[in-house]
Structures are given as structure tokens and as C-alpha cells.
Short mmCIF file of C-alpha atoms in Angstrom, two decimals:
data_model
loop_
_atom_site.label_atom_id
_atom_site.label_comp_id
_atom_site.label_asym_id
_atom_site.label_seq_id
_atom_site.Cartn_x
_atom_site.Cartn_y
_atom_site.Cartn_z
CA UNK A 1 125.03 141.97 237.11
CA UNK A 2 126.32 145.65 236.92
CA UNK A 3 129.39 144.71 238.90
CA UNK A 4 130.14 141.49 236.66
CA UNK A 5 129.84 143.51 233.39
CA UNK A 6 131.98 146.33 234.95
CA UNK A 7 134.65 143.87 236.01
CA UNK A 8 134.75 142.39 232.51
CA UNK A 9 134.96 145.87 231.09
CA UNK A 10 137.97 146.80 233.19
CA UNK A 11 139.63 143.55 232.61
CA UNK A 12 139.35 144.11 228.82
CA UNK A 13 140.65 147.61 229.09
CA UNK A 14 143.57 146.30 231.05
CA UNK A 15 144.20 143.65 228.23
CA UNK A 16 143.98 146.41 225.60
CA UNK A 17 146.63 148.36 227.48
CA UNK A 18 148.89 145.44 227.75
CA UNK A 19 148.44 144.71 223.87
CA UNK A 20 149.05 148.39 222.99
CA UNK A 21 152.34 148.21 225.17
CA UNK A 22 153.43 145.06 223.35
CA UNK A 23 152.80 146.75 219.99
CA UNK A 24 154.73 149.71 221.08
CA UNK A 25 157.72 147.61 221.70
CA UNK A 26 157.74 146.53 218.04
CA UNK A 27 155.06 148.29 216.04
CA UNK A 28 156.80 147.40 212.69
CA UNK A 29 156.34 143.59 213.18
CA UNK A 30 154.25 141.87 210.36
CA UNK A 31 150.44 141.87 211.19
CA UNK A 32 147.63 139.65 209.60
CA UNK A 33 145.85 141.33 206.90
CA UNK A 34 142.01 141.66 207.19
CA UNK A 35 141.73 139.94 203.63
CA UNK A 36 143.43 137.60 201.45
CA UNK A 37 146.31 139.96 200.22
CA UNK A 38 146.92 140.13 196.38
CA UNK A 39 150.04 142.13 196.97
CA UNK A 40 152.62 142.15 199.62
CA UNK A 41 153.95 145.68 199.11
CA UNK A 42 153.44 148.87 196.89
CA UNK A 43 155.62 151.30 194.97
CA UNK A 44 153.95 154.64 194.38
CA UNK A 45 155.42 156.78 191.61
CA UNK A 46 154.28 160.43 192.03
CA UNK A 47 154.35 162.66 188.94
CA UNK A 48 154.43 166.09 190.63
CA UNK A 49 152.63 169.16 188.83
CA UNK A 50 149.72 167.27 186.98
CA UNK A 51 150.60 165.39 183.76
CA UNK A 52 148.02 165.88 181.01
CA UNK A 53 145.99 162.76 180.66
CA UNK A 54 144.75 164.13 177.28
CA UNK A 55 148.20 164.18 175.90
CA UNK A 56 149.55 160.67 177.35
CA UNK A 57 146.76 158.29 178.20
CA UNK A 58 143.36 159.35 176.92
CA UNK A 59 142.94 160.54 173.31
CA UNK A 60 140.07 162.46 172.48
CA UNK A 61 138.89 162.67 168.65
CA UNK A 62 136.32 165.38 169.57
CA UNK A 63 139.19 167.67 170.52
CA UNK A 64 140.76 166.93 167.05
CA UNK A 65 137.40 167.85 165.21
CA UNK A 66 136.62 170.96 167.46
CA UNK A 67 140.17 172.42 167.98
CA UNK A 68 139.83 176.06 168.62
CA UNK A 69 136.00 176.05 169.34
CA UNK A 70 134.66 177.11 172.61
CA UNK A 71 133.86 174.53 175.19
CA UNK A 72 130.18 173.87 174.79
CA UNK A 73 129.28 173.91 178.53
CA UNK A 74 130.16 176.02 181.43
CA UNK A 75 133.57 175.26 182.98
CA UNK A 76 133.62 174.30 186.64
CA UNK A 77 135.95 175.94 189.38
CA UNK A 78 139.25 176.26 187.88
CA UNK A 79 142.74 177.32 189.20
CA UNK A 80 143.36 180.14 186.90
CA UNK A 81 140.58 182.07 185.00
CA UNK A 82 143.03 184.39 182.92
CA UNK A 83 144.02 183.76 179.27
CA UNK A 84 141.38 180.93 178.65
CA UNK A 85 141.18 179.83 174.97
CA UNK A 86 139.04 177.32 172.95
CA UNK A 87 139.51 173.59 172.89
CA UNK A 88 143.03 172.34 172.34
CA UNK A 89 143.81 169.02 170.53
CA UNK A 90 146.61 167.09 171.60
CA UNK A 91 149.99 167.93 169.60
CA UNK A 92 151.03 164.35 170.18
CA UNK A 93 150.21 161.26 168.11
CA UNK A 94 148.46 158.17 169.82
CA UNK A 95 149.24 154.65 168.85
CA UNK A 96 147.89 151.36 169.78
CA UNK A 97 150.23 148.75 171.76
CA UNK A 98 150.49 145.33 172.99
CA UNK A 99 147.89 142.63 172.45
CA UNK A 100 145.39 144.67 174.54
CA UNK A 101 145.70 147.48 171.86
CA UNK A 102 145.74 150.20 174.55
CA UNK A 103 146.59 153.59 173.05
CA UNK A 104 149.48 155.81 174.51
CA UNK A 105 150.85 158.83 173.01
CA UNK A 106 154.40 159.11 171.43
CA UNK A 107 155.65 160.83 174.66
CA UNK A 108 156.09 157.36 176.25
CA UNK A 109 157.57 155.03 173.68
CA UNK A 110 159.11 152.77 176.54
CA UNK A 111 156.33 152.64 178.83
CA UNK A 112 154.20 151.76 175.97
CA UNK A 113 155.84 148.32 175.71
CA UNK A 114 154.28 147.49 179.19
CA UNK A 115 150.67 148.36 178.60
CA UNK A 116 149.68 144.61 178.71
CA UNK A 117 150.99 144.73 182.31
CA UNK A 118 149.02 148.01 183.23
CA UNK A 119 145.55 148.73 184.65
CA UNK A 120 144.80 152.35 183.23
CA UNK A 121 142.20 154.25 185.23
CA UNK A 122 140.90 156.93 183.13
CA UNK A 123 138.28 158.22 185.41
CA UNK A 124 140.14 159.58 188.47
CA UNK A 125 138.52 162.36 190.55
CA UNK A 126 139.75 164.71 193.28
CA UNK A 127 138.28 167.83 195.10
CA UNK A 128 140.92 170.38 194.64
CA UNK A 129 141.94 172.52 191.79
CA UNK A 130 145.13 173.80 193.66
CA UNK A 131 148.44 171.76 193.89
CA UNK A 132 148.57 171.92 197.69
CA UNK A 133 145.21 170.60 198.34
CA UNK A 134 145.32 168.17 195.68
CA UNK A 135 148.64 166.69 196.79
CA UNK A 136 147.47 166.36 200.47
CA UNK A 137 144.31 164.50 199.34
CA UNK A 138 146.28 162.03 197.03
CA UNK A 139 148.74 161.45 199.82
CA UNK A 140 146.41 161.64 202.94
CA UNK A 141 142.97 161.42 201.85
CA UNK A 142 142.07 164.96 202.80
CA UNK A 143 142.78 168.37 201.26
CA UNK A 144 142.23 170.50 204.37
CA UNK A 145 143.54 168.62 207.38
CA UNK A 146 146.88 166.97 208.51
CA UNK A 147 146.16 163.40 208.47
CA UNK A 148 148.31 160.27 208.17
CA UNK A 149 149.66 159.59 204.86
CA UNK A 150 148.46 156.43 202.95
CA UNK A 151 152.07 155.01 203.18
CA UNK A 152 151.78 155.32 207.17
CA UNK A 153 148.26 153.72 207.03
CA UNK A 154 149.57 150.88 205.08
CA UNK A 155 152.41 150.02 207.44
CA UNK A 156 150.04 150.82 210.52
CA UNK A 157 147.79 148.06 209.13
CA UNK A 158 150.34 145.44 207.94
CA UNK A 159 153.84 146.19 209.58
CA UNK A 160 156.74 145.28 207.56
CA UNK A 161 158.52 142.28 206.48
CA UNK A 162 162.19 143.71 207.33
CA UNK A 163 162.73 145.06 210.74
CA UNK A 164 166.06 146.64 209.80
CA UNK A 165 164.60 149.06 207.37
CA UNK A 166 161.67 151.45 207.74
CA UNK A 167 158.39 150.10 206.59
CA UNK A 168 157.58 153.49 204.66
CA UNK A 169 160.33 155.13 202.60
CA UNK A 170 159.79 158.10 200.45
CA UNK A 171 162.71 158.94 198.06
CA UNK A 172 163.49 162.54 197.45
CA UNK A 173 159.98 163.91 198.37
CA UNK A 174 158.96 167.34 197.28
CA UNK A 175 159.43 170.23 199.77
CA UNK A 176 156.51 171.99 197.81
CA UNK A 177 152.72 171.94 198.55
CA UNK A 178 152.44 170.46 201.82
CA UNK A 179 156.12 168.99 202.11
CA UNK A 180 156.59 166.54 205.14
CA UNK A 181 152.77 166.60 205.69
CA UNK A 182 152.58 164.26 202.60
CA UNK A 183 154.49 161.42 204.29
CA UNK A 184 153.69 162.22 207.81
CA UNK A 185 152.16 159.71 210.30
CA UNK A 186 149.85 162.38 211.43
CA UNK A 187 148.26 161.26 214.83
CA UNK A 188 149.39 157.63 214.26
CA UNK A 189 152.32 156.56 216.50
CA UNK A 190 155.64 157.91 215.36
CA UNK A 191 156.94 154.58 214.17
CA UNK A 192 154.69 154.80 211.08
CA UNK A 193 156.15 157.97 209.75
CA UNK A 194 157.42 157.92 206.34
CA UNK A 195 161.31 157.91 206.31
CA UNK A 196 162.68 160.49 203.74
CA UNK A 197 165.81 159.86 201.89
CA UNK A 198 166.93 163.14 200.48
CA UNK A 199 164.65 165.72 198.98
CA UNK A 200 163.79 167.05 195.51
CA UNK A 201 166.01 170.00 195.53
CA UNK A 202 168.98 167.71 195.40
CA UNK A 203 170.37 167.28 192.01
CA UNK A 204 171.31 164.14 190.10
CA UNK A 205 174.80 164.59 191.24
CA UNK A 206 173.72 164.51 194.97
CA UNK A 207 172.76 161.00 194.92
CA UNK A 208 175.14 160.10 197.80
CA UNK A 209 174.22 162.97 200.18
CA UNK A 210 170.89 161.44 201.50
CA UNK A 211 172.74 158.46 202.92
CA UNK A 212 175.73 159.85 204.43
CA UNK A 213 174.41 159.94 207.97
CA UNK A 214 174.26 156.04 207.95
CA UNK A 215 178.04 156.01 208.47
CA UNK A 216 179.32 155.08 211.79
CA UNK A 217 181.79 158.00 211.91
CA UNK A 218 184.51 156.08 213.43
CA UNK A 219 182.74 154.44 216.36
CA UNK A 220 182.98 150.62 216.66
CA UNK A 221 179.75 148.71 216.54
CA UNK A 222 180.45 147.56 220.24
CA UNK A 223 180.90 151.26 221.52
CA UNK A 224 177.73 152.36 219.38
CA UNK A 225 175.86 149.59 220.98
CA UNK A 226 176.95 150.60 224.47
CA UNK A 227 175.98 154.20 223.86
CA UNK A 228 172.57 153.33 222.39
CA UNK A 229 171.79 150.89 225.35
CA UNK A 230 172.71 153.68 227.94
CA UNK A 231 170.49 156.11 226.10
CA UNK A 232 167.51 153.65 225.77
CA UNK A 233 167.90 152.94 229.52
CA UNK A 234 167.61 156.74 230.43
CA UNK A 235 164.54 156.96 227.77
CA UNK A 236 162.88 153.80 229.28
CA UNK A 237 163.09 155.15 232.80
CA UNK A 238 161.65 158.61 231.71
CA UNK A 239 158.91 156.57 229.70
CA UNK A 240 157.85 154.50 232.89
CA UNK A 241 157.87 157.68 234.93
CA UNK A 242 155.50 159.42 232.15
CA UNK A 243 153.18 156.42 231.97
CA UNK A 244 153.62 156.05 228.19
CA UNK A 245 154.54 159.11 226.30
CA UNK A 246 153.78 158.46 222.48
CA UNK A 247 156.48 161.20 221.47
CA UNK A 248 159.23 159.55 223.76
CA UNK A 249 158.25 156.00 222.73
CA UNK A 250 158.48 157.25 219.05
CA UNK A 251 162.00 158.49 219.92
CA UNK A 252 163.07 155.24 221.52
CA UNK A 253 161.92 153.19 218.39
CA UNK A 254 163.70 155.81 215.93
CA UNK A 255 166.89 155.24 217.80
CA UNK A 256 166.71 151.40 217.59
CA UNK A 257 165.59 151.49 213.93
CA UNK A 258 168.37 153.84 213.02
CA UNK A 259 171.00 151.47 214.75
CA UNK A 260 169.45 148.51 212.72
CA UNK A 261 169.38 150.45 209.64
CA UNK A 262 173.38 150.72 209.79
CA UNK A 263 173.69 147.14 209.23
CA UNK A 264 171.31 146.77 206.20
CA UNK A 265 170.71 150.34 204.60
CA UNK A 266 174.12 151.09 203.13
CA UNK A 267 174.03 147.77 201.24
CA UNK A 268 170.50 148.51 200.15
CA UNK A 269 171.33 151.93 198.66
CA UNK A 270 174.66 150.73 197.32
CA UNK A 271 173.74 150.82 193.52
CA UNK A 272 177.45 150.27 192.52
CA UNK A 273 176.66 146.68 193.28
CA UNK A 274 174.35 146.53 190.31
CA UNK A 275 175.66 145.52 186.87
CA UNK A 276 176.49 147.94 184.29
CA UNK A 277 173.61 146.73 182.11
CA UNK A 278 171.21 147.35 185.13
CA UNK A 279 172.29 150.89 185.75
CA UNK A 280 172.16 151.65 181.99
CA UNK A 281 168.70 150.22 181.86
CA UNK A 282 167.48 152.67 184.47
CA UNK A 283 169.24 155.40 182.53
CA UNK A 284 171.90 156.22 185.29
CA UNK A 285 174.33 156.95 182.29
CA UNK A 286 172.26 159.83 181.12
CA UNK A 287 171.90 163.32 182.92
CA UNK A 288 168.19 163.69 182.07
CA UNK A 289 167.21 160.21 183.35
CA UNK A 290 169.58 159.78 186.24
CA UNK A 291 167.47 161.35 188.99
CA UNK A 292 164.28 159.22 188.59
CA UNK A 293 166.41 156.36 187.49
CA UNK A 294 168.32 156.28 190.75
CA UNK A 295 165.07 156.53 192.55
CA UNK A 296 163.22 153.75 190.64
CA UNK A 297 166.34 151.33 191.00
CA UNK A 298 166.50 152.03 194.84
CA UNK A 299 162.85 151.50 195.11
CA UNK A 300 163.31 148.02 193.48
CA UNK A 301 165.98 147.19 195.82
CA UNK A 302 164.06 148.31 198.89
CA UNK A 303 161.08 146.31 197.69
CA UNK A 304 162.87 143.13 197.21
CA UNK A 305 164.27 143.62 200.89
CA UNK A 306 160.82 143.71 202.39
CA UNK A 307 160.01 147.56 202.57
CA UNK A 308 156.35 147.60 202.73
CA UNK A 309 155.72 151.10 200.95
CA UNK A 310 158.13 152.95 198.83
CA UNK A 311 157.40 156.30 197.18
CA UNK A 312 159.55 157.92 194.23
CA UNK A 313 158.81 161.42 193.37
CA UNK A 314 159.48 163.10 189.77
CA UNK A 315 161.04 166.36 190.86
CA UNK A 316 159.33 169.70 191.10
CA UNK A 317 162.39 171.61 192.24
CA UNK A 318 163.18 175.14 191.29
CA UNK A 319 165.24 175.35 188.06
CA UNK A 320 163.22 172.39 186.43
CA UNK A 321 160.40 174.36 185.11
CA UNK A 322 157.46 173.24 187.74
CA UNK A 323 157.21 169.75 186.75
CA UNK A 324 154.45 168.87 184.56
CA UNK A 325 152.50 171.85 185.54
CA UNK A 326 152.22 173.32 181.76
CA UNK A 327 150.02 176.28 182.14
CA UNK A 328 152.00 177.30 178.91
CA UNK A 329 154.33 175.79 176.56
CA UNK A 330 152.88 172.28 176.79
CA UNK A 331 154.89 170.79 173.97
CA UNK A 332 158.39 171.53 175.57
CA UNK A 333 157.22 170.84 179.02
CA UNK A 334 155.85 167.49 178.42
CA UNK A 335 158.48 166.53 175.99
CA UNK A 336 161.14 167.32 178.51
CA UNK A 337 159.42 165.61 181.48
CA UNK A 338 158.49 162.55 179.47
CA UNK A 339 162.21 162.17 178.68
CA UNK A 340 163.07 162.21 182.35
CA UNK A 341 160.53 159.50 183.37
CA UNK A 342 159.79 157.19 180.25
CA UNK A 343 162.94 155.16 180.61
CA UNK A 344 163.19 154.84 184.51
CA UNK A 345 159.64 153.81 184.81
CA UNK A 346 159.84 151.22 181.96
CA UNK A 347 163.03 149.92 183.56
CA UNK A 348 161.31 149.47 186.96
CA UNK A 349 158.62 147.37 185.28
CA UNK A 350 161.07 145.50 183.14
CA UNK A 351 163.28 144.80 186.08
CA UNK A 352 160.58 143.87 188.71
CA UNK A 353 159.15 141.58 186.10
CA UNK A 354 162.20 139.73 185.35
CA UNK A 355 162.93 139.20 189.00
CA UNK A 356 159.29 138.10 189.73
CA UNK A 357 158.72 141.07 191.98
CA UNK A 358 155.46 142.17 189.92
CA UNK A 359 154.01 139.02 191.08
CA UNK A 360 153.63 140.30 194.50
CA UNK A 361 154.10 144.01 194.28
CA UNK A 362 151.56 146.61 193.44
CA UNK A 363 153.08 149.72 191.38
CA UNK A 364 150.91 152.82 191.26
CA UNK A 365 151.55 155.92 189.17
CA UNK A 366 149.62 159.14 189.43
CA UNK A 367 149.97 162.97 189.47
CA UNK A 368 147.65 165.25 191.78
CA UNK A 369 145.39 165.90 188.70
CA UNK A 370 145.15 166.14 184.98
CA UNK A 371 144.79 168.97 182.55
CA UNK A 372 142.02 170.94 181.01
CA UNK A 373 140.76 170.34 177.36
CA UNK A 374 140.90 173.90 176.71
CA UNK A 375 143.77 176.11 176.21
CA UNK A 376 145.45 178.42 178.61
CA UNK A 377 147.93 181.16 177.59
CA UNK A 378 147.63 179.98 174.01
CA UNK A 379 149.57 176.72 174.30
CA UNK A 380 149.00 175.30 177.70
CA UNK A 381 146.46 173.74 179.87
CA UNK A 382 144.93 174.44 183.42
CA UNK A 383 144.63 172.15 186.16
CA UNK A 384 141.71 169.51 186.01
CA UNK A 385 140.75 167.44 189.05
CA UNK A 386 137.37 166.40 187.58
CA UNK A 387 138.58 163.54 185.24
CA UNK A 388 142.15 162.40 184.81
CA UNK A 389 144.26 159.30 184.46
CA UNK A 390 146.23 157.13 186.88
CA UNK A 391 147.60 153.61 186.40
CA UNK A 392 148.40 150.53 188.36
CA UNK A 393 150.57 147.43 187.42
CA UNK A 394 151.63 144.24 189.00
CA UNK A 395 149.90 142.23 191.58
CA UNK A 396 146.07 142.46 192.15
CA UNK A 397 144.88 144.43 188.97
CA UNK A 398 143.73 143.19 185.76
CA UNK A 399 146.58 143.58 183.01
CA UNK A 400 146.03 145.33 179.63
CA UNK A 401 142.69 146.77 181.01
CA UNK A 402 141.27 150.19 180.88
CA UNK A 403 138.89 151.22 183.69
CA UNK A 404 136.54 154.00 183.58
CA UNK A 405 136.25 156.92 181.06
CA UNK A 406 135.90 160.70 180.77
CA UNK A 407 133.52 162.59 178.69
CA UNK A 408 134.32 163.09 174.87
CA UNK A 409 136.34 166.21 175.93
CA UNK A 410 138.20 164.61 178.63
CA UNK A 411 136.88 167.09 181.26
CA UNK A 412 134.65 165.01 183.64
CA UNK A 413 134.73 161.29 184.65
CA UNK A 414 131.49 159.98 183.43
CA UNK A 415 131.86 156.09 183.65
CA UNK A 416 133.13 154.06 186.89
CA UNK A 417 134.23 157.24 188.75
CA UNK A 418 137.33 156.70 190.68
CA UNK A 419 137.45 159.30 193.39
CA UNK A 420 140.79 159.31 195.45
CA UNK A 421 138.93 157.76 198.33
CA UNK A 422 138.05 154.84 195.88
CA UNK A 423 141.68 154.58 194.77
CA UNK A 424 142.74 154.34 198.48
CA UNK A 425 140.23 151.89 199.32
CA UNK A 426 141.15 149.75 196.30
CA UNK A 427 144.90 149.98 196.95
CA UNK A 428 144.33 148.81 200.68
CA UNK A 429 142.05 146.13 199.49
CA UNK A 430 144.73 144.61 197.21
CA UNK A 431 147.26 144.67 199.96
CA UNK A 432 144.82 142.85 202.31
CA UNK A 433 143.26 145.52 204.30
CA UNK A 434 139.62 146.62 204.61
CA UNK A 435 139.52 150.43 204.57
CA UNK A 436 136.52 150.25 206.73
CA UNK A 437 138.14 148.30 209.41
CA UNK A 438 141.68 150.03 209.14
CA UNK A 439 140.77 152.77 211.96
CA UNK A 440 142.59 154.69 214.62
CA UNK A 441 141.05 156.21 217.52
CA UNK A 442 141.76 159.91 217.83
CA UNK A 443 140.16 163.13 219.06
CA UNK A 444 137.16 161.26 220.37
CA UNK A 445 136.38 159.12 217.22
CA UNK A 446 137.67 156.46 214.95
CA UNK A 447 139.55 157.84 211.86
CA UNK A 448 140.41 156.13 208.63
CA UNK A 449 142.26 156.88 205.38
CA UNK A 450 139.07 157.07 203.44
CA UNK A 451 137.20 159.06 206.14
CA UNK A 452 133.51 158.10 205.60
CA UNK A 453 133.69 157.46 201.83
CA UNK A 454 135.53 155.07 199.42
CA UNK A 455 134.42 152.09 197.43
CA UNK A 456 136.49 149.19 196.22
CA UNK A 457 136.76 149.18 192.40
CA UNK A 458 136.00 145.45 192.10
CA UNK A 459 135.89 145.58 188.24
CA UNK A 460 139.72 146.23 188.02
CA UNK A 461 140.57 143.49 190.52
CA UNK A 462 142.41 140.41 189.13
#
């Protein structure tokens, strides 16, 4: 009996090895989801710096009434203890929009037209009061360790629909607060790494720079294919001698993908093919909207070409006063940032809906945290991970819907708390993945994006 079970065990181990080798040859091949998928792909819009939910999405009459009074309870752990003032009412007016009557502030007049397509989550919760930890947790599920990013987990679980483009592309990611760790594959195979196109320090006039290396530089396709084949033969021979080296395997796959990208990526990034009306819709004719407008337009082009997970990032670069991080001068900060993003994000939703892409694409928008209801430096707000707002639109979520709530001051989530683990579990569920089954064995145990936590927010599912 022992020998029989042992034989079965060795046989299964051998089969597992063969399957792993097969997957290593084409790790991006489409895979069957665990569940009935509500969305085929996702676009994540990252608002770096922490936009104030109290001044955009979550109006609080109590702040109007008690403006200037001290906070009537002890403040939780904060990022900055100095120059703390009393309660600070929003300087912006809120109006109700759409058939759903969802209130949005005057900062986002164009996005307000889409509230009936949005699911607004007012009860987000994170664990870090600092940008670095908060960014890493939003992107990877942990604020303390280097782990695979959620885009990498999605592509690991589902593969991708287009083998000539990466499954996970991040457009102009930030170099601050974790940098490449926020789109890293971590301990997952290298094929699931996010492919960065440019970086946040590039200005609006540098939009061609991120894709210059896709050109063949004078080589004919035949000669380039010959060189690649010779290189791959050498790499394969080394891989066989090493009895599967994941780093070398990742290098082999990267060379192959790079060669395939030259046939399709230049066209995918060629926004000159878009009509003048479309380019104006995204704000490419205006300096303040051109940066995020380019990202949003490219995100739409990549999504319709089958890229599984696309991230766009509102910049935090030096010279653009620290993104949404309004520790002081809240009004000029948020007015300026809103002008940069309102039209591009609205254009993305308009364009995708007109093309039918919102029917099978999930759009997610979030900062790393929100802001406090008490003033800092007189006219600013500190970091607040205890209760803030994110939103989703498109496939899989209820439209014109508000999920969860913060307290009457907007400090803590008190109804249907949505921890970042819950957000990740819910997004994976919408894409057809069970967050408890999506695991990878590493360092002696199975890991997952949500670690040992996370619950799917069933109430917001369509």
C-alpha cells in the first residue's frame, strides 16, 4: 500500500513538473477563470497623493455646522501632528447628479455626468498613514513586504487575450513611494511583471519617449528574427543545463514578447490614428489635461486590444506640487489637480461606453488614502486611511450606487467597511477569480494577494 501511494505521489509530482514546464513556455496564454467572470479586463486609475474624499465624493453637513470647532474624539495615529486645527468644512459646493442623485463636488463637473455608471465606495480602509506603505498596500496587498502587485496576480490567474502585448501595462508609473515595487511580479514568474511605459517624471511633451525602443533601428525583420533565434537557442541550452532557472526563463520570455511587441505595440500607441474629435475629447489639445489624457486614451486602446490589466497614474513628479497631497493650500491644490484629471477620466468613460467596452471592462479609481476632517496648517488636511472613497465603473458593479459610509465627520468608515483586502477580493471576483484559490507556493507556504483576509463585497455586485 505504501509503495502504491508513493508511486502515485511521484507520478503526480512528475505531471506537475510537466505542466509547469508547459506553462513556462507560454505563461500568458488565456486561462479559465475560477468563476463566471463579470469583466474580462480592468483599468486602474491611480490618484497619487491622497485626494480628499470630503471635498470630492463624501459631503458632510456636520463639518459645515461645526466648522472651526475641535474634533470631539481622540485622533487616531496620523502622519503629521504639527499645526493641527479644528474641523474644516469643504470649501467646495456639492450638487446631486443623474437619475441616481449622487452628490459630487464642483471640482468634477465632467465626471459628474457619469455618476449613473459609477459605484462609489465611501468606506475604504487602509493600514498605513504614510504614502509609501499606503501605496504598496493598495498595489500589492501589504504595506511592509515586497509582494506581487495586483496586476501581476490578475495576469497570473487569467493570462491575457493578446499574446503580442504584455498582459499588465502600467503607464507612466511613479518613481516615488515604492517605485517599481508597486508593479513588480515579486515572487511570481517574471512574465507577470508589469511593463512600465515611461515614468511620471516625463512631462506632457515627452509622450513619444516611452515607446522609442520599439523601433527596429535599421534591422530587417528577417535579420532580427535570425538574431533572436540564435540568442534563444543559447538561452535554452543554458536553461536545460540549469534544470529550469526562473530568471533565465523570464529572460527568454521577455525577448520573445519584445519581438512580438514590435509588430503590434507601435500601432497600439499611435494615437495619431485617432480622430481630432477623440483627441480633443481626452484633452490632448490642452497642456493641463494632455498628460493624463494621453494615458487614458492609450489605456482604452490597450484594453480594446486585449491587455488584461492597464494602470494609469496621475503624476506626483517634482515641480507638480506633490499630487493631491494637500497638507496646506487645499483649494489651489485640489482645483489644479481636478482640472488635470476631470476631463481625461470623463473622456475615458464616455469613449469606452460608446464603444461597448464598459460592458466587459472594470474601471477602478482610487488614491492611497483620503484626508482628515480637521485642518492642518490652517488650510490643508492630513492623511486619512481610516475612511475614504474609491469608485468603480463598468462591468460587474451596480451603477449609480453608493456603497458604505463614514461617520458624520468623514473620519472613520462605519458602514460596510471596505478594507483594501476586501477591494482586492472584490475586483478579483468580478474578473472571475476566487481570491482564496488564487495562490502561489513560495518560501514554504501558499501566498495570495489578500494574504489571510479579504471578503467579497456582495452588495455592490451587479
